[in-house]
Short mmCIF file of C-alpha atoms and ligand atoms in Angstrom, two decimals:
data_model
loop_
_atom_site.label_atom_id
_atom_site.label_comp_id
_atom_site.label_asym_id
_atom_site.label_seq_id
_atom_site.Cartn_x
_atom_site.Cartn_y
_atom_site.Cartn_z
CA MET D 59 -0.04 -0.22 0.34
CA ALA D 60 2.93 2.11 0.57
CA GLN D 61 4.61 3.82 -2.40
CA LYS D 62 7.26 5.95 -0.41
CA ASN D 63 10.57 3.69 1.33
CA ILE D 64 12.18 6.77 3.63
CA PRO D 65 14.47 5.16 5.63
CA LEU D 66 15.30 7.05 9.04
CA PHE D 67 19.27 6.13 7.80
CA ILE D 68 20.94 5.59 4.40
CA PRO D 69 24.27 6.05 4.63
CA THR D 70 26.11 8.14 1.73
CA PHE D 71 29.26 6.24 0.37
CA ARG D 72 31.45 7.66 -2.28
CA THR D 73 32.55 4.32 -3.91
CA GLU D 74 34.40 5.35 -6.93
CA GLU D 75 36.88 7.14 -4.08
CA CYS D 76 37.05 4.38 -1.49
CA LEU D 77 37.13 0.97 -3.72
CA GLU D 78 40.11 3.31 -5.00
CA GLN D 79 41.59 3.54 -1.34
CA ILE D 80 40.76 -0.40 -0.62
CA ARG D 81 42.26 -0.98 -4.11
CA GLU D 82 45.91 1.08 -2.29
CA CYS D 83 45.73 -1.01 0.43
CA LEU D 84 45.43 -4.20 -1.81
CA ASP D 85 47.40 -4.23 -3.94
CA LYS D 86 50.67 -2.78 -1.69
CA GLY D 87 49.48 -5.70 0.96
CA TRP D 88 49.01 -3.55 4.02
CA THR D 89 45.61 -3.81 5.22
CA GLY D 90 45.61 -3.43 8.65
CA LEU D 91 46.81 -1.45 11.34
CA GLY D 92 49.27 1.30 10.06
CA PHE D 93 49.35 2.99 6.89
CA LYS D 94 46.07 4.11 6.01
CA THR D 95 45.59 4.35 9.72
CA VAL D 96 48.50 6.50 11.07
CA GLU D 97 46.93 9.08 7.41
CA LEU D 98 43.21 9.32 8.88
CA GLU D 99 44.46 9.48 12.58
CA GLU D 100 46.35 13.05 11.38
CA LYS D 101 44.14 14.54 8.88
CA TRP D 102 41.40 14.20 11.83
CA LYS D 103 43.91 15.76 13.83
CA GLU D 104 44.06 18.60 11.48
CA TYR D 105 41.43 18.68 11.18
CA THR D 106 39.94 19.33 14.88
CA LYS D 107 42.47 21.08 16.09
CA LEU D 108 42.75 18.03 19.14
CA PRO D 109 46.91 17.31 20.05
CA HIS D 110 46.13 13.73 19.92
CA ALA D 111 43.99 10.95 18.16
CA HIS D 112 44.27 6.88 17.95
CA PHE D 113 42.22 5.30 14.52
CA LEU D 114 40.14 2.48 17.38
CA ALA D 115 38.05 -0.16 15.22
CA SER D 116 34.77 1.44 17.65
CA ALA D 117 33.96 3.91 20.09
CA THR D 118 32.59 0.98 22.16
CA ALA D 119 36.74 0.11 21.82
CA GLY D 120 37.73 4.04 22.93
CA LEU D 121 35.36 4.80 25.23
CA ASP D 122 35.94 1.68 26.98
CA LEU D 123 39.44 2.91 26.74
CA ALA D 124 39.44 6.39 27.92
CA PHE D 125 38.04 4.00 31.53
CA ASN D 126 39.92 1.58 31.70
CA ILE D 127 43.48 4.32 31.21
CA LEU D 128 41.93 7.23 33.12
CA LYS D 129 40.90 4.05 35.74
CA GLU D 130 44.53 2.96 36.07
CA GLU D 131 46.24 5.93 36.37
CA ASN D 132 44.20 7.79 38.60
CA ASN D 133 43.91 4.96 41.62
CA TRP D 134 40.42 4.76 40.76
CA GLN D 135 38.97 2.10 42.98
CA ASP D 136 36.28 0.11 41.55
CA GLY D 137 32.59 0.88 42.37
CA ASP D 138 33.77 4.43 42.09
CA GLU D 139 31.15 6.21 40.40
CA VAL D 140 31.01 8.51 36.94
CA ILE D 141 28.17 10.50 36.42
CA THR D 142 26.30 9.68 32.87
CA THR D 143 23.18 9.76 31.33
CA PRO D 144 20.28 7.09 30.81
CA MET D 145 19.05 9.05 27.63
CA THR D 146 22.85 7.75 24.73
CA PHE D 147 23.39 4.11 22.97
CA VAL D 148 23.92 1.73 25.94
CA SER D 149 27.98 1.18 24.82
CA SER D 150 28.18 4.87 26.76
CA ASN D 151 27.45 2.88 29.32
CA HIS D 152 28.52 -0.21 29.32
CA ALA D 153 31.70 0.63 28.66
CA ILE D 154 31.93 2.72 32.57
CA LEU D 155 30.90 -1.10 33.68
CA TYR D 156 33.57 -2.57 31.91
CA ASN D 157 35.98 -0.71 34.06
CA ARG D 158 34.44 -1.59 37.05
CA LEU D 159 33.33 1.85 38.30
CA LYS D 160 29.34 2.29 39.05
CA PRO D 161 26.84 4.71 36.45
CA VAL D 162 25.51 7.14 37.89
CA PHE D 163 22.60 8.51 36.54
CA ALA D 164 22.25 12.22 36.50
CA ASP D 165 18.85 13.90 33.96
CA VAL D 166 18.97 15.55 30.01
CA ASP D 167 17.97 18.90 29.44
CA GLU D 168 15.75 20.73 26.94
CA TYR D 169 18.63 20.11 25.36
CA LEU D 170 18.22 15.99 25.78
CA CYS D 171 21.92 16.14 26.32
CA LEU D 172 23.11 16.12 30.46
CA ASP D 173 21.19 18.44 32.67
CA PRO D 174 24.55 20.61 34.64
CA LYS D 175 21.74 20.86 38.05
CA SER D 176 21.29 17.43 38.16
CA VAL D 177 24.86 16.24 37.67
CA VAL D 178 26.17 18.79 40.69
CA GLU D 179 23.59 17.26 42.33
CA ARG D 180 24.44 13.50 41.70
CA ILE D 181 28.12 13.91 43.22
CA THR D 182 29.51 11.90 45.98
CA PRO D 183 32.56 11.95 47.10
CA LYS D 184 32.72 8.24 44.81
CA THR D 185 32.40 10.91 42.34
CA LYS D 186 35.60 10.67 39.82
CA ALA D 187 34.05 10.93 36.07
CA VAL D 188 31.26 12.71 35.06
CA LEU D 189 30.23 11.01 30.43
CA PHE D 190 28.22 13.55 28.91
CA VAL D 191 26.64 12.12 25.58
CA GLY D 192 25.93 14.98 22.88
CA ILE D 193 23.03 13.75 20.35
CA GLY D 194 22.59 14.36 17.17
CA GLY D 195 25.25 16.63 17.09
CA ASN D 196 23.57 18.17 19.57
CA ALA D 197 26.61 20.25 22.23
CA GLY D 198 22.82 21.10 24.62
CA ARG D 199 24.86 22.49 27.67
CA TYR D 200 28.19 20.36 27.42
CA ALA D 201 30.19 24.15 28.48
CA GLU D 202 29.18 24.10 31.54
CA VAL D 203 29.88 20.10 32.20
CA GLU D 204 32.60 21.15 31.18
CA LYS D 205 33.25 24.45 33.83
CA ILE D 206 31.72 21.74 36.78
CA CYS D 207 34.35 18.96 36.28
CA LYS D 208 36.64 22.46 36.63
CA GLU D 209 35.66 23.04 39.63
CA LYS D 210 35.45 19.76 41.56
CA GLY D 211 38.59 18.00 39.70
CA LEU D 212 36.56 15.79 38.17
CA ALA D 213 38.02 13.69 34.55
CA LEU D 214 35.12 15.09 31.61
CA VAL D 215 34.56 12.05 28.60
CA LEU D 216 33.31 13.09 25.87
CA ASP D 217 31.33 10.18 23.74
CA ALA D 218 31.21 12.72 20.71
CA ALA D 219 29.72 9.75 18.31
CA HIS D 220 27.52 11.64 16.86
CA MET D 221 29.78 14.65 16.71
CA ALA D 222 32.51 14.59 14.05
CA GLY D 223 32.34 17.80 12.37
CA THR D 224 29.75 19.73 15.26
CA LYS D 225 31.12 22.82 16.45
CA LEU D 226 30.24 24.95 19.83
CA ASN D 227 30.81 28.62 19.37
CA GLY D 228 33.71 28.27 16.10
CA ASP D 229 35.62 25.55 18.31
CA VAL D 230 35.15 21.61 18.65
CA PRO D 231 33.75 20.54 21.64
CA GLY D 232 35.96 18.57 23.71
CA ARG D 233 39.27 20.33 23.44
CA GLY D 234 38.76 20.95 27.88
CA ALA D 235 38.08 16.98 28.11
CA ASP D 236 40.27 14.16 29.03
CA ALA D 237 38.46 12.17 25.86
CA VAL D 238 37.00 12.79 23.74
CA VAL D 239 35.67 8.83 21.38
CA TYR D 240 33.78 9.46 18.04
CA SER D 241 32.34 6.83 16.48
CA TYR D 242 31.95 6.19 12.09
CA GLN D 243 29.94 3.20 12.09
CA ALA D 244 28.47 2.06 9.45
CA VAL D 245 25.78 4.64 10.20
CA LYS D 246 26.65 7.97 11.44
CA ASN D 247 26.98 11.42 10.13
CA MET D 248 30.68 10.26 9.36
CA PRO D 249 30.23 6.49 8.27
CA THR D 250 33.18 3.57 7.55
CA GLY D 251 32.74 -0.58 8.38
CA ASP D 252 32.72 0.31 12.40
CA SER D 253 35.32 2.28 13.48
CA GLY D 254 36.10 4.83 15.87
CA MET D 255 38.86 7.58 17.41
CA ILE D 256 40.50 8.11 20.75
CA CYS D 257 41.39 11.38 21.69
CA PHE D 258 43.59 12.11 24.21
CA LYS D 259 44.02 15.71 26.14
CA GLU D 260 47.58 13.87 27.05
CA ALA D 261 50.98 13.15 25.11
CA LYS D 262 50.84 10.13 27.97
CA PHE D 263 47.29 8.44 27.61
CA ASP D 264 47.46 8.83 24.38
CA GLU D 265 51.01 6.67 23.89
CA ILE D 266 49.55 4.66 26.87
CA VAL D 267 45.99 3.79 23.73
CA ARG D 268 48.67 3.19 21.67
CA LYS D 269 49.88 0.00 23.15
CA LYS D 270 46.59 -0.82 25.23
CA SER D 271 44.65 -0.87 21.93
CA TRP D 272 47.03 -3.86 20.17
CA LEU D 273 47.30 -5.97 23.79
CA GLY D 274 49.56 -4.46 25.16
CA ILE D 275 52.89 -4.46 23.00
CA ASN D 276 55.02 -1.30 22.89
CA LYS D 277 55.58 -0.79 18.89
CA ASP D 278 59.00 2.09 19.52
CA THR D 279 60.51 -1.30 20.72
CA PHE D 280 59.78 -2.09 17.05
CA ALA D 281 59.98 0.71 15.45
CA ARG D 282 63.73 0.71 16.54
CA THR D 283 64.13 -2.35 15.88
CA ALA D 284 62.39 -3.89 12.84
CA GLY D 285 64.74 -2.45 10.22
CA LYS D 286 66.26 -5.29 10.71
CA GLY D 287 64.53 -7.61 10.48
CA ALA D 288 65.78 -10.61 12.32
CA TYR D 289 64.68 -8.09 15.74
CA LYS D 290 61.02 -8.40 14.47
CA TRP D 291 59.80 -10.70 17.05
CA LYS D 292 61.91 -8.65 19.93
CA TYR D 293 59.62 -6.23 21.51
CA ASP D 294 58.49 -5.78 24.68
CA VAL D 295 54.35 -6.49 25.53
CA GLU D 296 54.02 -3.57 28.70
CA TYR D 297 49.96 -4.46 29.98
CA VAL D 298 47.85 -6.97 29.06
CA GLY D 299 46.11 -5.03 26.58
CA PHE D 300 42.96 -5.25 24.22
CA LYS D 301 42.82 -6.35 20.28
CA ASP D 302 41.11 -2.68 19.84
CA HIS D 303 42.93 -1.53 17.03
CA GLY D 304 41.35 0.35 13.55
CA ASN D 305 42.40 -0.59 10.30
CA SER D 306 44.27 0.82 6.77
CA ILE D 307 40.24 -0.49 4.52
CA MET D 308 38.10 1.12 6.74
CA ALA D 309 40.92 4.30 7.01
CA GLY D 310 40.86 4.24 4.29
CA ILE D 311 36.53 4.24 4.07
CA GLY D 312 36.84 6.95 6.72
CA LEU D 313 38.59 9.26 5.01
CA VAL D 314 36.84 9.76 1.46
CA SER D 315 33.90 10.12 4.51
CA LEU D 316 36.55 12.78 6.11
CA LYS D 317 37.39 14.64 2.86
CA TYR D 318 33.54 15.10 2.65
CA LEU D 319 32.26 15.64 5.79
CA ASP D 320 31.00 19.11 5.67
CA GLN D 321 29.68 19.15 3.04
CA ASP D 322 27.54 16.06 4.14
CA ASN D 323 27.29 18.36 8.11
CA ASN D 324 25.67 21.14 5.99
CA TYR D 325 22.89 19.38 3.58
CA ARG D 326 22.03 18.15 7.34
CA ARG D 327 21.54 21.28 8.23
CA GLN D 328 19.86 22.20 5.17
CA ILE D 329 17.59 18.98 6.33
CA ALA D 330 16.53 20.09 9.40
CA ALA D 331 16.60 23.60 8.35
CA TRP D 332 13.70 22.62 6.45
CA TYR D 333 12.28 20.04 8.61
CA ASP D 334 11.87 22.88 10.97
CA GLU D 335 10.08 25.45 7.87
CA GLU D 336 7.90 22.45 7.70
CA PHE D 337 6.69 22.48 11.66
CA LYS D 338 6.62 26.00 12.58
CA ASN D 339 4.06 26.63 14.06
CA SER D 340 2.43 23.35 14.07
CA GLY D 341 2.06 21.90 17.41
CA VAL D 342 5.36 20.21 17.08
CA LYS D 343 7.54 19.77 19.40
CA THR D 344 11.32 19.77 17.79
CA VAL D 345 14.76 19.33 19.94
CA PRO D 346 16.23 22.75 19.46
CA VAL D 347 19.48 22.68 19.15
CA ALA D 348 21.56 24.16 22.12
CA PRO D 349 23.14 28.66 20.70
CA GLY D 350 26.35 28.98 20.54
CA CYS D 351 26.20 25.00 18.50
CA GLU D 352 26.26 24.01 14.92
CA SER D 353 25.65 20.59 15.16
CA SER D 354 26.28 17.27 13.17
CA ARG D 355 22.71 17.20 12.94
CA HIS D 356 23.32 13.28 12.96
CA LEU D 357 19.46 13.55 14.30
CA TYR D 358 16.35 15.24 13.63
CA GLN D 359 14.53 14.77 17.09
CA ILE D 360 10.65 15.42 17.80
CA LEU D 361 8.57 14.72 21.15
CA ILE D 362 5.76 14.05 20.84
CA GLY D 363 2.54 13.25 22.60
CA ASN D 364 0.69 9.48 20.49
CA ARG D 365 4.13 9.02 19.87
CA ASP D 366 4.16 5.39 19.43
CA GLU D 367 0.99 5.48 17.50
CA LEU D 368 2.52 8.28 15.50
CA LEU D 369 5.21 5.32 14.75
CA ALA D 370 2.88 3.32 13.53
CA ALA D 371 1.02 5.73 11.30
CA LEU D 372 4.60 6.54 9.33
CA ASN D 373 5.40 3.05 8.80
CA GLU D 374 2.38 2.44 6.46
CA ASN D 375 2.95 5.82 4.92
CA GLY D 376 6.15 4.31 4.35
CA VAL D 377 8.56 6.18 6.72
CA TYR D 378 10.37 4.54 9.06
CA PRO D 379 11.63 6.94 11.66
CA GLY D 380 14.21 5.76 14.49
CA VAL D 381 14.03 6.99 18.34
CA HIS D 382 17.47 7.43 20.25
CA TYR D 383 16.75 6.19 22.33
CA ARG D 384 15.21 3.86 25.33
CA ASP D 385 15.90 5.27 29.04
CA ASN D 386 19.30 3.20 29.23
CA THR D 387 18.22 3.04 33.24
CA GLU D 388 14.66 0.81 31.62
CA TYR D 389 17.38 -2.09 31.08
CA ARG D 390 19.06 -4.49 33.05
CA MET D 391 22.18 -4.39 34.58
CA TYR D 392 20.60 -0.11 34.90
CA ALA D 393 17.42 -0.98 36.85
CA TYR D 394 18.97 -0.01 40.35
CA ALA D 395 17.96 3.86 38.75
CA LYS D 396 14.65 2.90 38.03
CA GLY D 397 12.88 6.79 38.11
CA THR D 398 16.03 8.84 39.42
CA CYS D 399 15.61 10.81 35.77
CA PRO D 400 12.09 11.67 34.82
CA ASN D 401 13.26 13.80 32.26
CA SER D 402 15.03 11.32 30.55
CA HIS D 403 11.79 8.86 30.80
CA TYR D 404 9.35 10.87 29.75
CA VAL D 405 11.83 11.73 26.71
CA SER D 406 12.28 7.47 26.06
CA GLU D 407 8.61 7.49 25.97
CA HIS D 408 7.43 10.36 23.24
CA THR D 409 11.10 11.27 21.00
CA LEU D 410 10.77 10.33 17.47
CA SER D 411 13.98 10.89 15.72
CA LEU D 412 12.88 11.64 11.46
CA PRO D 413 14.84 10.48 8.25
CA MET D 414 18.06 12.74 8.36
CA HIS D 415 20.58 11.43 5.34
CA MET D 416 22.19 12.62 1.52
CA LYS D 417 18.98 11.18 -0.65
CA LEU D 418 16.83 13.39 1.35
CA THR D 419 14.77 15.32 -0.85
CA ARG D 420 12.75 18.82 0.07
CA GLU D 421 9.41 17.16 -1.17
CA ASP D 422 10.55 13.55 1.07
CA VAL D 423 11.00 16.79 4.24
CA LYS D 424 7.93 17.62 3.05
CA TYR D 425 6.14 14.89 2.59
CA VAL D 426 7.36 13.07 6.57
CA ALA D 427 6.25 17.10 7.74
CA ASP D 428 2.92 16.42 6.20
CA THR D 429 1.72 13.27 7.44
CA VAL D 430 3.98 14.03 11.20
CA LYS D 431 1.75 16.50 11.05
CA LYS D 432 -1.79 15.34 10.10
CA TYR D 433 -1.21 12.30 13.20
CA ALA D 434 0.59 13.67 15.81
CA LYS D 435 -1.44 14.56 19.82
C1 PLP L 136 27.56 4.73 18.15
C2 PLP L 136 27.11 4.99 19.42
C3 PLP L 136 28.61 4.73 20.30
C4 PLP L 136 29.70 3.60 19.99
O1 PLP L 136 30.36 3.55 18.47
P1 PLP L 136 30.06 2.24 17.54
O2 PLP L 136 31.55 3.32 16.73
O3 PLP L 136 29.43 1.24 17.49
O4 PLP L 136 31.57 1.30 18.19
C5 PLP L 136 28.16 5.14 21.49
N1 PLP L 136 27.36 6.73 21.83
C6 PLP L 136 26.46 6.97 21.08
C7 PLP L 136 25.58 7.93 21.87
C8 PLP L 136 26.30 6.08 19.84
O5 PLP L 136 25.52 6.54 19.04
#
């Protein structure tokens, strides 16, 4: 019955350019760590002006490594607390649990990001860090949270999985954070197949993450002796590390995605402006972008009374939106915090993410918005 078919995400790849990158790897016989991974790290540092960047298999790995290294280097204890948001993909909060730290959930504000007031209320003597998620590319009140962390001596990790290309007051958000973690997962706004980047503020943590993401192997020893083939095996292993580093095939695709990132984000912001125009004076509540923030616009979110009913109606009309996110305290491992974040609970029941990708046209946006307006209550 539905003639339209408008999905939430369709990642756009410049196929020929990606294939050229991959061909270079295959011809050279180098698809692993090094080569393109180093090139993407250099290009990412140039693009963000962040001091360090290490390319990883995923943002989940990056968040895990961020807490692993911060905990070990700062002598945090098992059960120490990290203030975090329930409005995120579970990977953010799992990364805290992986490291035997305790996620303490603070509530979100009108930007669906951590509310600084709620963060302050959740600080205890056991609090060691805050994990801020820039949902949909929105920076929310990130700057205030950064200030609180500085004042209270707390570490700050920015989950920037949606924030490739986001600017806050003309700059990349996260320069004051201890670690910024990006995702280049298949449907993020800078897609590869699966990969991510961790940008530590401190050079010494960047050095550690390079070892820990490759089983703890000290590549400096390797590099020193690599010239003399006979000593290649004589590297040192300093940590019980992980197999978390990225590879040259993914980095090659990432290099192409990065080249088009600003152009694509511009079009995302154009789509968002079209949605805004369609919803003006319509009674449909849209989630605002924080002042001073130029969002990557990974998401365009609305809040409606009859979300589940509207979702079904949209599906019947060939529109397939998403929900970002279900309040994480509804999952069994975080259920101890159920009921502590009423705004997040409300958003979880009422939010819908409308289609947002390069293949959307002005007419598609009008069709989606008209259908929303027809069925929203
Ligand atoms: C996708 C996502 C992640 C995890 O990214 P991967 O690269 O898939 O591991 C983390 N946090 C948020 C908010 C995400 O949306």
